[in-house]
Amino acid sequence: MTPTPAQPAAAELDPTPLRMRKALGRFASGVTIVTTAEGDDEESVHGMTANAFTSVSLDPPLVLVSIANRARMNAKITETGRYGVSILAGHQEPLSLHFAGAATEPDLVRFTWRKGVPLLDGALVHLSCSVTASHPAGDHTLHVGQVEELWFDDGRPLLFYTGSFRALELQDDENWGF
Ligand code: FAD
């Protein structure tokens, strides 16, 4: 007879904030810098690191970012109605730490502007978006953006898994894109 597997204790099934972080950290993601600007000058740019980014629709082209209500970025996106998403390349971990407030690397920060939105130089993908809807969701807000312009390159992405930055191992360096 096959033994019945032991059932987890109630505490092992409880979706506390810490356990949510640990469980959902097992969903591997890329890393983005979300940017917005109140004007058309670099002084008015604000950026932050985000991995709660997803593709929503191809036609119309929609994406979303989930931003903590307490993040400065949340009020800024609400105010400007626009944001950029730069999907980071494998070598851009220092930028990710910088825009998460965990390190200071101002010399690495270089912006390219598309459709009035600042984007990070050296990223694999640039999306310029206008906000079509913002949905409050617990301690975050989901900002759905219509992609007005996009640009992409081939290369190794920066990955985030179980709270750490990771590199993608590829067999064939020629097959980065599709
Ligand atoms: P601040 O903390 O004030 O700014 C962030 C940093 O960016 C500061 O160091 C600031 O100096 C720098 N900065 C801002 N603008 C510029 C500029 N124009 N030029 C140069 N530097 C600038 N939080 C979420 O809400 N959603 C997520 O999906 C998310 N994913 C994350 C993924 C990872 C891998 C990491 C490490 C963090 C993530 N965070 C996420 C946390 C978030 O990045 C931090 O809480 C961040 O500090 C919030 O930014 P803020 O808007 O409050 O601004």
Tab-separated table of C-alpha atoms and ligand atoms in Angstrom:
chain	number	residue	atom	x	y	z
A	1	MET	CA	0.000	0.000	0.000
A	2	THR	CA	1.254	3.503	-0.820
A	3	PRO	CA	1.614	5.549	2.398
A	4	THR	CA	-0.620	8.637	2.579
A	5	PRO	CA	1.583	11.744	2.333
A	6	ALA	CA	1.723	13.765	5.575
A	7	GLN	CA	-0.571	16.803	5.458
A	8	PRO	CA	1.137	20.164	6.056
A	9	ALA	CA	0.402	21.891	9.356
A	10	ALA	CA	-2.027	24.835	9.196
A	11	ALA	CA	0.869	27.308	9.636
A	12	GLU	CA	2.489	25.922	6.464
A	13	LEU	CA	-0.609	26.862	4.432
A	14	ASP	CA	-1.097	30.353	5.854
A	15	PRO	CA	-0.614	33.153	3.243
A	16	THR	CA	1.145	35.585	5.601
A	17	PRO	CA	3.081	38.461	3.933
A	18	LEU	CA	6.406	36.684	4.582
A	19	ARG	CA	5.159	33.361	3.189
A	20	MET	CA	3.599	35.162	0.179
A	21	ARG	CA	7.025	36.696	-0.527
A	22	LYS	CA	8.765	33.315	-0.196
A	23	ALA	CA	6.224	31.410	-2.308
A	24	LEU	CA	5.888	33.999	-5.069
A	25	GLY	CA	9.654	34.529	-5.138
A	26	ARG	CA	9.732	31.041	-6.689
A	27	PHE	CA	8.102	32.525	-9.784
A	28	ALA	CA	11.189	33.558	-11.795
A	29	SER	CA	10.962	36.962	-13.455
A	30	GLY	CA	12.949	39.496	-15.383
A	31	VAL	CA	13.753	42.888	-13.860
A	32	THR	CA	12.549	46.271	-15.108
A	33	ILE	CA	13.084	49.915	-14.313
A	34	VAL	CA	9.791	51.814	-14.424
A	35	THR	CA	10.254	55.498	-15.212
A	36	THR	CA	8.115	58.598	-15.510
A	37	ALA	CA	8.727	62.331	-15.878
A	38	GLU	CA	6.668	65.392	-15.052
A	39	GLY	CA	8.475	67.403	-17.746
A	40	ASP	CA	10.814	66.826	-20.684
A	41	ASP	CA	14.046	67.364	-18.723
A	42	GLU	CA	16.181	64.862	-16.760
A	43	GLU	CA	15.584	66.786	-13.522
A	44	SER	CA	11.927	65.720	-13.557
A	45	VAL	CA	12.596	61.984	-14.104
A	46	HIS	CA	11.769	59.419	-11.420
A	47	GLY	CA	12.663	55.715	-11.722
A	48	MET	CA	12.208	52.578	-9.635
A	49	THR	CA	13.029	48.886	-9.937
A	50	ALA	CA	10.032	46.579	-10.485
A	51	ASN	CA	9.579	42.910	-11.308
A	52	ALA	CA	5.773	42.926	-10.893
A	53	PHE	CA	5.411	43.631	-14.605
A	54	THR	CA	3.394	41.599	-17.083
A	55	SER	CA	2.148	41.544	-20.636
A	56	VAL	CA	-1.680	41.908	-20.672
A	57	SER	CA	-2.906	42.151	-24.296
A	58	LEU	CA	-1.362	42.123	-27.781
A	59	ASP	CA	-4.221	43.927	-29.584
A	60	PRO	CA	-4.540	46.526	-28.202
A	61	PRO	CA	-0.980	46.383	-26.837
A	62	LEU	CA	-1.323	46.523	-23.027
A	63	VAL	CA	1.027	45.845	-20.122
A	64	LEU	CA	0.742	46.394	-16.387
A	65	VAL	CA	2.988	47.274	-13.486
A	66	SER	CA	2.084	46.716	-9.835
A	67	ILE	CA	3.421	49.568	-7.695
A	68	ALA	CA	3.392	49.716	-3.881
A	69	ASN	CA	1.065	52.461	-2.680
A	70	ARG	CA	3.840	53.749	-0.440
A	71	ALA	CA	6.363	54.036	-3.304
A	72	ARG	CA	6.945	57.572	-4.559
A	73	MET	CA	6.449	56.188	-8.062
A	74	ASN	CA	2.789	55.456	-7.414
A	75	ALA	CA	1.735	59.092	-6.991
A	76	LYS	CA	4.019	60.134	-9.850
A	77	ILE	CA	2.438	57.734	-12.382
A	78	THR	CA	-1.023	58.851	-11.249
A	79	GLU	CA	0.054	62.455	-11.854
A	80	THR	CA	1.777	62.051	-15.247
A	81	GLY	CA	-0.485	59.338	-16.732
A	82	ARG	CA	2.556	57.920	-18.520
A	83	TYR	CA	5.356	55.499	-17.773
A	84	GLY	CA	8.265	53.729	-19.394
A	85	VAL	CA	9.412	50.153	-18.850
A	86	SER	CA	13.059	49.190	-19.465
A	87	ILE	CA	13.644	45.423	-19.290
A	88	LEU	CA	17.186	45.060	-17.969
A	89	ALA	CA	20.051	43.175	-19.583
A	90	GLY	CA	22.147	40.704	-17.584
A	91	HIS	CA	24.924	43.195	-16.803
A	92	GLN	CA	22.549	45.818	-15.326
A	93	GLU	CA	22.176	44.469	-11.771
A	94	PRO	CA	23.888	47.629	-10.378
A	95	LEU	CA	21.155	49.762	-12.007
A	96	SER	CA	18.501	47.542	-10.471
A	97	LEU	CA	20.010	48.059	-7.013
A	98	HIS	CA	20.326	51.795	-7.640
A	99	PHE	CA	16.651	52.227	-8.574
A	100	ALA	CA	15.592	50.104	-5.583
A	101	GLY	CA	17.431	52.528	-3.286
A	102	ALA	CA	19.868	49.772	-2.239
A	103	ALA	CA	23.016	51.249	-3.831
A	104	THR	CA	24.102	54.512	-5.428
A	105	GLU	CA	25.338	54.279	-9.017
A	106	PRO	CA	24.450	57.698	-10.542
A	107	ASP	CA	27.227	57.403	-13.160
A	108	LEU	CA	25.474	54.377	-14.724
A	109	VAL	CA	22.156	56.212	-15.192
A	110	ARG	CA	21.644	57.349	-18.799
A	111	PHE	CA	18.221	58.074	-20.284
A	112	THR	CA	16.893	57.788	-23.843
A	113	TRP	CA	13.566	59.526	-24.531
A	114	ARG	CA	10.729	57.976	-26.564
A	115	LYS	CA	7.227	59.478	-26.817
A	116	GLY	CA	7.951	61.829	-23.916
A	117	VAL	CA	8.981	58.949	-21.646
A	118	PRO	CA	12.526	58.394	-20.291
A	119	LEU	CA	14.021	54.892	-20.662
A	120	LEU	CA	17.316	53.377	-19.497
A	121	ASP	CA	20.184	53.107	-21.978
A	122	GLY	CA	21.555	49.566	-22.385
A	123	ALA	CA	18.250	47.802	-21.583
A	124	LEU	CA	16.990	44.902	-23.759
A	125	VAL	CA	13.505	46.386	-24.262
A	126	HIS	CA	11.986	49.876	-24.096
A	127	LEU	CA	8.214	50.404	-23.797
A	128	SER	CA	6.595	53.867	-23.762
A	129	CYS	CA	3.114	53.632	-22.239
A	130	SER	CA	0.115	55.820	-21.466
A	131	VAL	CA	-2.020	54.772	-18.490
A	132	THR	CA	-5.466	53.490	-19.530
A	133	ALA	CA	-6.610	52.299	-16.069
A	134	SER	CA	-5.328	52.172	-12.486
A	135	HIS	CA	-6.800	49.566	-10.135
A	136	PRO	CA	-6.243	49.681	-6.355
A	137	ALA	CA	-5.227	46.175	-5.232
A	138	GLY	CA	-4.426	45.809	-1.529
A	139	ASP	CA	-1.163	47.572	-0.679
A	140	HIS	CA	-0.330	48.015	-4.403
A	141	THR	CA	-1.920	49.735	-7.431
A	142	LEU	CA	-2.057	48.067	-10.857
A	143	HIS	CA	-1.328	50.593	-13.603
A	144	VAL	CA	-2.410	49.271	-17.012
A	145	GLY	CA	-0.502	50.965	-19.814
A	146	GLN	CA	-1.133	51.118	-23.554
A	147	VAL	CA	2.191	50.651	-25.346
A	148	GLU	CA	2.637	53.578	-27.746
A	149	GLU	CA	6.124	52.676	-28.917
A	150	LEU	CA	8.481	49.769	-28.333
A	151	TRP	CA	12.062	48.878	-29.160
A	152	PHE	CA	13.985	45.674	-28.393
A	153	ASP	CA	17.377	44.074	-28.816
A	154	ASP	CA	18.716	40.521	-28.339
A	155	GLY	CA	20.869	39.607	-25.346
A	156	ARG	CA	20.948	37.990	-21.949
A	157	PRO	CA	18.282	39.269	-19.507
A	158	LEU	CA	18.738	39.999	-15.816
A	159	LEU	CA	16.653	37.490	-13.805
A	160	PHE	CA	15.246	37.585	-10.265
A	161	TYR	CA	14.463	34.373	-8.349
A	162	THR	CA	14.014	33.646	-4.612
A	163	GLY	CA	15.120	37.171	-3.747
A	164	SER	CA	18.393	37.027	-5.712
A	165	PHE	CA	19.610	38.172	-9.101
A	166	ARG	CA	20.359	35.329	-11.525
A	167	ALA	CA	21.847	34.818	-14.963
A	168	LEU	CA	20.254	32.857	-17.802
A	169	GLU	CA	22.405	29.922	-18.945
A	170	LEU	CA	22.125	29.450	-22.703
A	171	GLN	CA	23.621	26.637	-24.775
A	172	ASP	CA	23.892	28.658	-27.959
A	173	ASP	CA	24.844	32.324	-27.669
A	174	GLU	CA	23.512	32.947	-31.198
A	175	ASN	CA	19.905	32.118	-30.210
A	176	TRP	CA	19.051	34.887	-27.760
A	177	GLY	CA	16.093	36.267	-29.693
A	178	PHE	CA	13.155	34.850	-31.653
B	1	FAD	P1	12.843	56.060	-4.178
B	1	FAD	O1	13.039	54.919	-3.253
B	1	FAD	O2	12.953	57.437	-3.654
B	1	FAD	O3	13.821	55.962	-5.464
B	1	FAD	C1	14.370	54.777	-5.878
B	1	FAD	C2	15.837	55.004	-6.180
B	1	FAD	O4	15.946	55.459	-7.519
B	1	FAD	C3	16.531	56.030	-5.273
B	1	FAD	O5	17.803	55.510	-4.905
B	1	FAD	C4	16.687	57.230	-6.192
B	1	FAD	O6	17.865	57.965	-5.920
B	1	FAD	C5	16.795	56.587	-7.575
B	1	FAD	N1	16.286	57.500	-8.614
B	1	FAD	C6	14.991	57.837	-8.824
B	1	FAD	N2	14.911	58.681	-9.874
B	1	FAD	C7	16.188	58.869	-10.336
B	1	FAD	C8	16.757	59.637	-11.398
B	1	FAD	N3	16.020	60.429	-12.194
B	1	FAD	N4	18.087	59.557	-11.606
B	1	FAD	C9	18.867	58.776	-10.809
B	1	FAD	N5	18.390	58.036	-9.780
B	1	FAD	C10	17.062	58.096	-9.537
B	1	FAD	N6	8.355	47.695	-5.703
B	1	FAD	C11	7.106	47.729	-6.247
B	1	FAD	O7	6.269	48.536	-5.823
B	1	FAD	N7	6.755	46.903	-7.272
B	1	FAD	C12	7.616	45.974	-7.792
B	1	FAD	O8	7.281	45.253	-8.738
B	1	FAD	C13	8.933	45.912	-7.221
B	1	FAD	N8	9.821	45.015	-7.704
B	1	FAD	C14	11.098	45.001	-7.227
B	1	FAD	C15	12.024	44.104	-7.772
B	1	FAD	C16	13.323	44.064	-7.328
B	1	FAD	C17	14.302	43.063	-7.955
B	1	FAD	C18	13.737	44.958	-6.307
B	1	FAD	C19	15.168	44.946	-5.834
B	1	FAD	C20	12.833	45.869	-5.752
B	1	FAD	C21	11.499	45.902	-6.190
B	1	FAD	N9	10.558	46.800	-5.678
B	1	FAD	C22	9.282	46.833	-6.177
B	1	FAD	C23	10.917	47.748	-4.602
B	1	FAD	C24	11.175	49.182	-5.146
B	1	FAD	O9	12.126	49.169	-6.205
B	1	FAD	C25	11.725	50.078	-4.007
B	1	FAD	O10	10.837	50.039	-2.911
B	1	FAD	C26	11.943	51.515	-4.488
B	1	FAD	O11	12.832	52.158	-3.592
B	1	FAD	C27	10.672	52.338	-4.557
B	1	FAD	O12	10.973	53.551	-5.193
B	1	FAD	P2	10.260	54.917	-4.889
B	1	FAD	O13	9.387	55.267	-6.058
B	1	FAD	O14	9.616	54.943	-3.532
B	1	FAD	O15	11.442	55.979	-4.932
